[in-house]
Coordinates of C-alpha atoms and ligand atoms in Angstrom, one line a residue:
M1 CA 69.2 13.0 241.1
D2 CA 71.7 15.1 239.4
K3 CA 69.3 17.0 237.1
K4 CA 68.6 20.7 236.9
I5 CA 64.9 21.2 236.7
V6 CA 62.6 24.2 236.7
L7 CA 58.9 23.8 237.7
L8 CA 56.5 25.9 235.7
G9 CA 52.8 26.2 236.2
P10 CA 50.3 28.7 237.6
P11 CA 50.0 29.5 241.3
G12 CA 48.2 26.6 242.8
S13 CA 49.2 24.1 240.2
G14 CA 51.1 22.0 242.8
K15 CA 54.7 23.2 242.3
G16 CA 55.4 23.4 246.0
T17 CA 53.8 20.1 246.8
Q18 CA 55.6 18.3 244.0
A19 CA 58.9 20.0 244.7
E20 CA 58.6 18.9 248.3
M21 CA 58.1 15.3 247.3
M22 CA 61.0 15.5 244.8
E23 CA 63.2 16.8 247.6
D24 CA 62.0 14.1 250.1
E25 CA 61.9 11.1 247.8
L26 CA 64.3 11.8 245.0
G27 CA 67.0 13.8 246.9
F28 CA 66.7 17.0 244.9
V29 CA 67.7 20.3 246.5
R30 CA 64.6 22.6 246.2
L31 CA 64.9 26.3 245.9
S32 CA 61.6 28.1 246.1
T33 CA 61.7 31.9 245.3
G34 CA 58.4 32.4 247.1
D35 CA 59.7 30.7 250.3
L36 CA 62.9 32.7 250.1
L37 CA 61.0 36.0 249.6
R38 CA 58.6 35.2 252.5
E39 CA 61.5 34.5 254.7
A40 CA 63.1 37.8 253.8
V41 CA 59.8 39.5 254.6
R42 CA 59.5 37.8 258.0
N43 CA 63.1 38.8 258.8
Q44 CA 62.4 42.3 257.6
T45 CA 65.6 42.4 255.5
E46 CA 66.0 45.2 252.9
L47 CA 65.0 42.8 250.2
G48 CA 62.0 41.7 252.3
K49 CA 60.8 45.3 252.7
Q50 CA 61.1 46.0 249.0
A51 CA 59.4 42.7 248.0
K52 CA 56.5 42.8 250.4
V53 CA 54.4 45.4 248.5
F54 CA 54.5 43.5 245.3
M55 CA 53.8 40.2 247.0
D56 CA 50.8 41.5 249.0
S57 CA 49.2 42.9 245.8
G58 CA 49.7 39.6 243.9
G59 CA 52.2 41.1 241.5
L60 CA 55.7 40.0 240.7
V61 CA 58.7 41.2 242.6
P62 CA 61.0 43.2 240.1
N63 CA 63.4 41.0 238.1
E64 CA 66.6 42.7 239.5
L65 CA 65.7 41.8 243.0
V66 CA 64.7 38.2 242.3
I67 CA 67.6 37.5 240.0
G68 CA 70.0 38.9 242.5
L69 CA 68.6 36.6 245.2
M70 CA 68.6 33.5 243.0
K71 CA 72.1 34.2 241.7
E72 CA 73.4 34.1 245.2
K73 CA 71.5 30.9 246.0
I74 CA 72.3 29.0 242.8
D75 CA 76.0 29.8 243.0
G76 CA 76.1 27.8 246.3
L77 CA 74.5 24.7 244.8
K78 CA 76.3 21.5 243.7
G79 CA 74.5 18.7 241.9
G80 CA 70.8 18.5 241.0
F81 CA 68.1 20.9 242.0
I82 CA 64.5 22.0 241.3
L83 CA 63.6 25.7 241.0
D84 CA 60.1 26.2 242.2
G85 CA 58.6 29.5 241.1
F86 CA 61.6 30.7 239.2
P87 CA 61.8 31.8 236.4
R88 CA 58.5 33.6 236.1
T89 CA 59.5 36.0 233.3
V90 CA 61.4 35.7 230.1
Q91 CA 64.1 38.0 231.5
Q92 CA 64.6 35.5 234.4
A93 CA 64.7 32.6 232.0
E94 CA 67.4 34.3 229.9
F95 CA 69.4 34.9 233.1
L96 CA 69.3 31.2 233.9
D97 CA 70.2 30.2 230.3
D98 CA 73.3 32.5 230.6
I99 CA 74.6 30.7 233.7
M100 CA 73.6 27.0 233.1
E101 CA 72.2 24.3 230.9
L102 CA 68.8 23.1 232.3
D103 CA 67.7 19.5 231.8
A104 CA 64.0 20.1 231.8
A105 CA 61.2 22.6 232.4
V106 CA 58.3 20.7 233.9
N107 CA 54.9 22.4 233.3
L108 CA 52.0 21.5 235.6
D109 CA 48.7 21.9 233.7
V110 CA 45.6 22.7 235.9
D111 CA 42.2 24.3 235.2
D112 CA 41.6 27.9 236.5
D113 CA 38.6 27.0 238.7
E114 CA 40.6 24.2 240.3
L115 CA 43.4 26.6 241.0
V116 CA 41.2 29.1 242.9
S117 CA 39.8 26.3 245.0
R118 CA 43.2 24.9 245.7
L119 CA 44.8 28.2 246.7
T120 CA 42.0 29.4 249.0
K121 CA 42.0 26.1 250.8
R122 CA 45.8 25.9 251.1
R123 CA 47.6 26.0 254.4
S124 CA 51.3 26.5 254.8
C125 CA 54.0 25.9 257.3
P126 CA 56.1 29.0 258.1
Q127 CA 58.9 26.9 259.5
C128 CA 59.6 24.1 257.0
N129 CA 57.5 25.4 254.1
A130 CA 55.4 22.2 253.8
V131 CA 52.1 22.8 252.1
Y132 CA 48.7 21.3 252.9
H133 CA 45.2 21.4 251.4
L134 CA 42.2 21.4 253.7
L135 CA 40.5 18.7 251.6
Y136 CA 43.1 16.9 249.4
K137 CA 46.1 16.9 251.8
P138 CA 45.0 17.8 255.3
P139 CA 47.5 17.6 258.1
Q140 CA 47.1 14.7 260.5
K141 CA 46.3 17.1 263.3
E142 CA 44.2 20.1 262.4
G143 CA 46.3 23.3 262.1
V144 CA 49.6 21.6 262.9
C145 CA 52.5 20.7 260.5
D146 CA 53.0 16.9 260.2
K147 CA 56.7 17.5 259.7
C148 CA 57.8 20.0 262.3
S149 CA 54.7 20.5 264.5
S150 CA 54.6 24.3 263.8
A151 CA 51.2 26.1 263.6
L152 CA 50.0 26.2 260.0
Y153 CA 48.8 29.5 258.5
Q154 CA 47.0 30.8 255.5
R155 CA 49.3 32.9 253.3
S156 CA 48.1 36.5 253.0
D157 CA 48.1 36.3 249.2
D158 CA 45.9 33.1 249.2
T159 CA 42.6 35.1 249.4
E160 CA 40.3 34.9 246.5
E161 CA 40.8 38.5 245.3
T162 CA 44.6 38.3 245.3
V163 CA 44.5 34.8 243.8
R164 CA 42.6 36.1 240.8
Q165 CA 45.2 38.8 240.4
R166 CA 48.1 36.3 240.6
L167 CA 46.4 34.2 237.9
K168 CA 46.3 37.3 235.6
V169 CA 49.9 38.1 236.4
Y170 CA 50.8 34.5 235.6
R171 CA 49.0 34.6 232.2
D172 CA 50.6 37.9 231.2
N173 CA 54.2 37.2 232.4
T174 CA 54.9 33.5 233.0
F175 CA 52.7 31.7 230.5
P176 CA 55.0 32.7 227.6
L177 CA 57.7 30.6 229.2
I178 CA 55.9 27.5 228.1
E179 CA 56.6 28.4 224.4
Y180 CA 60.1 29.6 225.4
Y181 CA 61.1 26.2 226.8
R182 CA 59.1 24.2 224.1
K183 CA 61.2 25.9 221.4
K184 CA 64.4 24.9 223.2
G185 CA 63.2 21.3 223.4
K186 CA 63.1 21.3 227.2
L187 CA 59.4 21.4 227.9
V188 CA 57.8 18.4 229.7
D189 CA 54.0 18.8 230.0
I190 CA 52.4 17.1 233.0
E191 CA 48.6 16.7 233.7
G192 CA 48.5 18.4 237.1
E193 CA 45.0 17.3 238.2
G194 CA 44.1 14.1 240.1
D195 CA 45.8 12.3 242.9
I196 CA 49.0 14.0 244.2
R197 CA 51.0 10.7 244.1
D198 CA 49.9 10.0 240.5
I199 CA 51.1 13.4 239.5
F200 CA 54.4 12.8 241.2
Q201 CA 54.8 9.4 239.4
R202 CA 54.1 11.2 236.1
I203 CA 56.9 13.7 236.8
K204 CA 59.2 11.0 238.0
S205 CA 58.9 8.9 234.9
S206 CA 59.3 11.9 232.7
L207 CA 62.7 12.8 234.1
Ligands
LIG301 P1 54.9 31.7 245.3 O1 55.2 31.2 246.6 O2 55.8 31.0 244.2 O3 53.4 31.6 244.9 O4 55.3 33.2 245.2 C1 54.7 34.2 246.0 C2 54.9 35.6 245.5 O5 56.3 35.8 245.5 C3 54.5 35.8 244.1 O6 53.1 36.1 244.0 C4 55.4 37.0 243.7 O7 55.0 38.2 244.3 C5 56.7 36.6 244.4 N1 57.6 35.8 243.5 C6 57.9 34.5 243.7 N2 58.7 34.1 242.7 C7 58.9 35.1 241.9 C8 59.7 35.3 240.7 N3 60.4 34.4 240.2 N4 59.7 36.6 240.2 C9 59.0 37.6 240.7 N5 58.2 37.5 241.8 C10 58.2 36.2 242.4

């Protein structure tokens, strides 16, 4: 698909899972700011060192750092893509508007209690960034990624205390983007609860 999409929605709303399916089944290129930042932290780059303190506390990495990172990545893209976890502030959304015309902002709507349960039971692959849920989407072999056989891990910010902080940060900083994109006529609201494949079908038919 040749569309330019941003995925909105609180942490745990399924952005990563749905972006992964859109990549695998619809041929989108997926850019996840969280994955890129975690990679920078693992590689101990200058950006990674600066970003780590904000990520560990459940806060947002400063706009200048994230925008710099995304500018570099977006410049190298041709054709359609999904941005997963970007923009997360109005300033980031304005940056995107300056450099391109988006096709849609897909907002995944999920209840708070459900979000906490999803995040604390999430397991992630450090190698290929696939995401699992211990109950809803368990890997075929416990603790092992179905796609690349790497050992799965629990993200350090997926503990209950940090999750609650991330939800607060989402409400204060990212929630306003729903109105921002609604006013521009770009918002697509998707019911984000229920079967993962049903949610994927809803997104697919909305595009
Ligand atoms: P995620 O994997 O999308 O849940 O992101 C994990 C963490 O990375 C967030 O809690 C933030 O600390 C940071 N992060 C990811 N995307 C952004 C962004 N667009 N702006 C600022 N910080 C971000």
